[in-house]
Amino acid sequence: MSVVGLDVGSQSCYIAVARAGGIETIANEFSDRCTPSVISFGSKNRTIGVAAKNQQITHANNTVSNFKRFHGRAFSDPFIQREKENLSYDLVPMKNGGVGIKVMYMDEEHLFSVEQITAMLLTKLKETAENNLKKPVTDCVISVLGTAFDPFLGGKNFDEKLVEHFCAEFKTKYKLDTKSKIRALLRLHQECEKLKKLMSSNSTDLPLSIECFMDDRDVSGKMSRSQFEDLCAELLQKIDVPLRALMEQTQLKAEDVSAVEIVGGATRIPAVKEKIAKFFGKDVSTTLNADEAVARGCALQCAILSPAFKVREFSVTDAVPFPISLVWNHDSEDTEGVHEVFYRNHAAPFSKVLTFFRRGPFELEAFYSDPQGVPYPEAKIGRFVVQNVSAQKDGEKSKVKVKVRVNTHGIFTISTASMVEKVPTEESEASSVEADLECPSQRPPGNPDSEKNIQPDNSDAGAQPQVQTDGQHTSQSPPPPELTSEENKTPDADKANEKKVDQPPEAKKPKIKVVNVELPIEANLVWQLGKDLLNMYIETEGKMIMQDKLEKERNDAKNAVEEYVYEFRDKLYGPYEKFLCEQDHQNFLRLLTETEDWLYEEGEDQSKQAYVDKLEELMKIGTPVKLRFQEAEERPKTLEELGQRLQHYARIAADFRNQDEKYNHIDESEMKKVEKAVNEAMEWMNNVMNAQAKKSPDQDPVVRAQEIKAKIKELNNTCEPVVTQPKPKIESPKLERTPNGPDADKNDEDIEGKSHFSAEPPHQNGDCYSDEKNSINMDLD
């Protein structure tokens, strides 16, 4: 499994992965760990990340950036209307009232939602992670929504202060309206971002110069850190607001905090550090990489969630950032019931069960309890209709259990709904249904929902509430049905029954079986995509991915032809020159020049197959030339190696004939095989060397290096087992006593007086030499 963390920002993104050695931030195809949040659309494909940012100025109208803040907003939102005036691309309304982005793609006008644009960026990040991990990426953790924050207090906002300043300065100084030309404005944005970073480490005046800014005129300016801080005083004053909100939520005081670590690119601004340090009354820590820390934290969280990784034990509990409430209509009244099901910073993921009493289908509406605390104008989450609800057979209201949940992704939903039906059963079925009887005083063990009760809002005086929470009845709820199982009988009742033995038996009450019927839920969410629309977006993205792949393959094929032309033309005037005859040399050079002209004229925009065919045409001539060069380089080395092996084995054969003791254990027939192999290989080598000497370099070689290597291997296979066989080991003989008997003492004396032996190799005498047992047997006189 892959473990990936993504920090998706408004201007840039970072990717971190968990490996066996720890967590690391990975680089993209440009060896850069920062991937810009930019998508550019062209006539053939899309470019995303670094390549898209590189053409942001030249391709401004179709390059999309800074789109993250458009999520969760309608096109009519005042924020969107303000932002669209400063963008290089067009924002248009979608059919659902959301924000759409209009671009020219594949020479046609296309309209993409913000969700689609974000999906394109995530596709690129996923591809980068897969290329690095060499495996598919299916799960990841993405950074979103903080505990306390200001969405309009970030690095981009500081950049905009600089842009506004220099726009006004250039208008006064050079009479240039920078905002009238989007390309000039984009260049100014890029230069102001660089200037901001330089001012973080320099307190002196820093210059800003842009050549050919507008109307072929150069512009310049300067800014110091103190001027920058005065310019951004309004932004710096806003830093305290989220810090105070944070302390209120945690119910801590500044002196209760022992250490403060700051991350994020904007925290490098000295004034920002000073404001945070002043608020907490202590120096801030910057031990983490400010840009990459969030991505690394996401990767760590992904490793914690992944079953494939073992992480040092510690607990991380996610939280619900905004309080969530439900509102519903009563069955026969105009009043509404409202209840906050998840308060701010409630633990997540988490589920709760609400119990309603209804005679028919009903509707629940979820919304954020504190609209002012949500950084978006729309506080509604969605409407949920619980369907197929009906009254009981006796006309009473049915008990409906609704499970509400905030899942591990932080998304609120009504996951399930069920209606409790009471069904009378026969006596024969009693034993099988006793466990199903409704018993409010008992709860199944291990049920997390039963341990987390919530209290409904009973603010509607005079109205009977029709909802209870998690099996807990409210004071005005109808009483629970009587239980008639044997388990519910008290001892007193048993005694009473014994006293009434003489009385006629009463009619038995029917046993009740409780059945839970699953109910369908119709969800109408405000911003979540419908299934049909989502499937359409997935299909569209798949087509664009395929188009990008095909275009990449086409460009790769074109680049291969161009690279082949340049490489071979250079080498034809260098190392390859003598491996073609003069006529072929001139013809091939002419073909390379013609191919180069074709690439930049009618071959500029051809299909992949056209480039493949053109490359094959060149390789028919170039490949033999390349092979001749390679053979000429490698053949002498392999022939030299073959000669050395032949000399080695010939020397061993000569030593054997001279009865060298190192080889006297080798059988003569085996050595003859070595001599034969050496003679044959030497004759073969002499023949090919003589034949090759008659060939010119522009002709194909008589023998290839691969054939010579095969001959060396054949020679080694024949000779090496013979010349490397080990000499037999010679063990010293052991003396043995004769068995006990009348002549035992005599035998001992004879042995002591006459015993002598030699450990030399056996000669042609009565001794017996066993080559297999590697031992010497000899007679003792």
mmCIF file of N, CA, C and O in Angstrom, residues 440-470:
data_model
loop_
_atom_site.group_PDB
_atom_site.id
_atom_site.type_symbol
_atom_site.label_atom_id
_atom_site.label_comp_id
_atom_site.label_asym_id
_atom_site.label_seq_id
_atom_site.Cartn_x
_atom_site.Cartn_y
_atom_site.Cartn_z
ATOM 1 N N PRO A 440 -36.044 -1.288 27.040
ATOM 2 C CA PRO A 440 -35.328 -0.022 27.180
ATOM 3 C C PRO A 440 -34.285 -0.046 28.285
ATOM 4 O O PRO A 440 -33.346 0.720 28.264
ATOM 5 N N SER A 441 -34.446 -0.905 29.260
ATOM 6 C CA SER A 441 -33.511 -0.893 30.375
ATOM 7 C C SER A 441 -32.214 -1.615 30.082
ATOM 8 O O SER A 441 -31.296 -1.574 30.881
ATOM 9 N N GLN A 442 -32.153 -2.304 28.932
ATOM 10 C CA GLN A 442 -30.945 -3.034 28.582
ATOM 11 C C GLN A 442 -30.387 -2.487 27.279
ATOM 12 O O GLN A 442 -31.117 -2.163 26.375
ATOM 13 N N ARG A 443 -29.060 -2.442 27.196
ATOM 14 C CA ARG A 443 -28.386 -1.990 25.973
ATOM 15 C C ARG A 443 -27.391 -3.051 25.551
ATOM 16 O O ARG A 443 -26.735 -3.657 26.392
ATOM 17 N N PRO A 444 -27.262 -3.288 24.283
ATOM 18 C CA PRO A 444 -26.291 -4.283 23.838
ATOM 19 C C PRO A 444 -24.885 -3.841 24.178
ATOM 20 O O PRO A 444 -24.544 -2.682 24.047
ATOM 21 N N PRO A 445 -24.057 -4.779 24.663
ATOM 22 C CA PRO A 445 -22.687 -4.393 25.035
ATOM 23 C C PRO A 445 -21.885 -3.989 23.823
ATOM 24 O O PRO A 445 -22.060 -4.524 22.734
ATOM 25 N N GLY A 446 -20.965 -3.051 24.038
ATOM 26 C CA GLY A 446 -20.032 -2.660 22.981
ATOM 27 C C GLY A 446 -20.614 -1.754 21.932
ATOM 28 O O GLY A 446 -20.010 -1.506 20.909
ATOM 29 N N ASN A 447 -21.848 -1.234 22.160
ATOM 30 C CA ASN A 447 -22.460 -0.332 21.168
ATOM 31 C C ASN A 447 -21.992 1.083 21.459
ATOM 32 O O ASN A 447 -22.397 1.673 22.451
ATOM 33 N N PRO A 448 -21.148 1.665 20.626
ATOM 34 C CA PRO A 448 -20.631 3.000 20.937
ATOM 35 C C PRO A 448 -21.702 4.057 20.922
ATOM 36 O O PRO A 448 -21.620 5.040 21.632
ATOM 37 N N ASP A 449 -22.749 3.860 20.079
ATOM 38 C CA ASP A 449 -23.785 4.883 19.988
ATOM 39 C C ASP A 449 -24.586 4.972 21.286
ATOM 40 O O ASP A 449 -25.054 6.030 21.676
ATOM 41 N N SER A 450 -24.753 3.808 21.949
ATOM 42 C CA SER A 450 -25.557 3.820 23.153
ATOM 43 C C SER A 450 -24.849 4.513 24.310
ATOM 44 O O SER A 450 -25.469 4.870 25.289
ATOM 45 N N GLU A 451 -23.555 4.671 24.212
ATOM 46 C CA GLU A 451 -22.806 5.308 25.280
ATOM 47 C C GLU A 451 -22.732 6.816 25.090
ATOM 48 O O GLU A 451 -22.300 7.521 25.984
ATOM 49 N N LYS A 452 -23.096 7.309 23.938
ATOM 50 C CA LYS A 452 -22.974 8.739 23.641
ATOM 51 C C LYS A 452 -24.363 9.299 23.401
ATOM 52 O O LYS A 452 -24.872 9.302 22.285
ATOM 53 N N ASN A 453 -25.039 9.714 24.471
ATOM 54 C CA ASN A 453 -26.396 10.214 24.344
ATOM 55 C C ASN A 453 -26.395 11.708 24.089
ATOM 56 O O ASN A 453 -25.528 12.421 24.560
ATOM 57 N N ILE A 454 -27.391 12.159 23.350
ATOM 58 C CA ILE A 454 -27.568 13.588 23.125
ATOM 59 C C ILE A 454 -28.960 13.972 23.553
ATOM 60 O O ILE A 454 -29.885 13.144 23.540
ATOM 61 N N GLN A 455 -29.134 15.214 23.962
ATOM 62 C CA GLN A 455 -30.409 15.682 24.459
ATOM 63 C C GLN A 455 -31.097 16.534 23.413
ATOM 64 O O GLN A 455 -30.503 17.437 22.851
ATOM 65 N N PRO A 456 -32.365 16.246 23.098
ATOM 66 C CA PRO A 456 -33.084 17.021 22.085
ATOM 67 C C PRO A 456 -33.485 18.381 22.624
ATOM 68 O O PRO A 456 -33.502 18.630 23.825
ATOM 69 N N ASP A 457 -33.807 19.244 21.691
ATOM 70 C CA ASP A 457 -34.241 20.592 22.039
ATOM 71 C C ASP A 457 -35.731 20.550 22.337
ATOM 72 O O ASP A 457 -36.549 20.301 21.451
ATOM 73 N N ASN A 458 -36.136 20.740 23.601
ATOM 74 C CA ASN A 458 -37.543 20.708 24.000
ATOM 75 C C ASN A 458 -38.069 22.110 24.252
ATOM 76 O O ASN A 458 -38.832 22.362 25.158
ATOM 77 N N SER A 459 -37.613 23.036 23.438
ATOM 78 C CA SER A 459 -37.977 24.433 23.670
ATOM 79 C C SER A 459 -39.411 24.739 23.263
ATOM 80 O O SER A 459 -39.934 25.777 23.609
ATOM 81 N N ASP A 460 -40.054 23.828 22.509
ATOM 82 C CA ASP A 460 -41.421 24.092 22.058
ATOM 83 C C ASP A 460 -42.389 23.735 23.179
ATOM 84 O O ASP A 460 -42.810 22.589 23.328
ATOM 85 N N ALA A 461 -42.744 24.708 23.973
ATOM 86 C CA ALA A 461 -43.638 24.460 25.097
ATOM 87 C C ALA A 461 -45.019 24.091 24.589
ATOM 88 O O ALA A 461 -45.543 24.670 23.655
ATOM 89 N N GLY A 462 -45.626 23.120 25.267
ATOM 90 C CA GLY A 462 -46.974 22.712 24.908
ATOM 91 C C GLY A 462 -47.043 21.731 23.785
ATOM 92 O O GLY A 462 -48.094 21.192 23.520
ATOM 93 N N ALA A 463 -45.977 21.519 23.082
ATOM 94 C CA ALA A 463 -45.984 20.568 21.968
ATOM 95 C C ALA A 463 -45.302 19.295 22.418
ATOM 96 O O ALA A 463 -44.257 19.320 23.045
ATOM 97 N N GLN A 464 -45.905 18.153 22.105
ATOM 98 C CA GLN A 464 -45.316 16.881 22.505
ATOM 99 C C GLN A 464 -44.168 16.547 21.572
ATOM 100 O O GLN A 464 -44.364 16.369 20.386
ATOM 101 N N PRO A 465 -42.935 16.459 22.068
ATOM 102 C CA PRO A 465 -41.804 16.133 21.197
ATOM 103 C C PRO A 465 -41.993 14.750 20.604
ATOM 104 O O PRO A 465 -42.482 13.841 21.271
ATOM 105 N N GLN A 466 -41.593 14.610 19.365
ATOM 106 C CA GLN A 466 -41.739 13.341 18.675
ATOM 107 C C GLN A 466 -40.379 12.713 18.396
ATOM 108 O O GLN A 466 -40.234 11.925 17.489
ATOM 109 N N VAL A 467 -39.386 13.081 19.163
ATOM 110 C CA VAL A 467 -38.041 12.553 18.954
ATOM 111 C C VAL A 467 -37.420 12.241 20.304
ATOM 112 O O VAL A 467 -37.666 12.923 21.287
ATOM 113 N N GLN A 468 -36.681 11.158 20.361
ATOM 114 C CA GLN A 468 -35.855 10.852 21.518
ATOM 115 C C GLN A 468 -34.472 10.500 21.009
ATOM 116 O O GLN A 468 -34.287 10.240 19.826
ATOM 117 N N THR A 469 -33.511 10.518 21.922
ATOM 118 C CA THR A 469 -32.136 10.292 21.491
ATOM 119 C C THR A 469 -31.625 8.972 22.015
ATOM 120 O O THR A 469 -31.660 8.714 23.207
ATOM 121 N N ASP A 470 -31.183 8.159 21.104
ATOM 122 C CA ASP A 470 -30.411 6.972 21.439
ATOM 123 C C ASP A 470 -31.101 6.058 22.438
ATOM 124 O O ASP A 470 -30.479 5.547 23.362
#
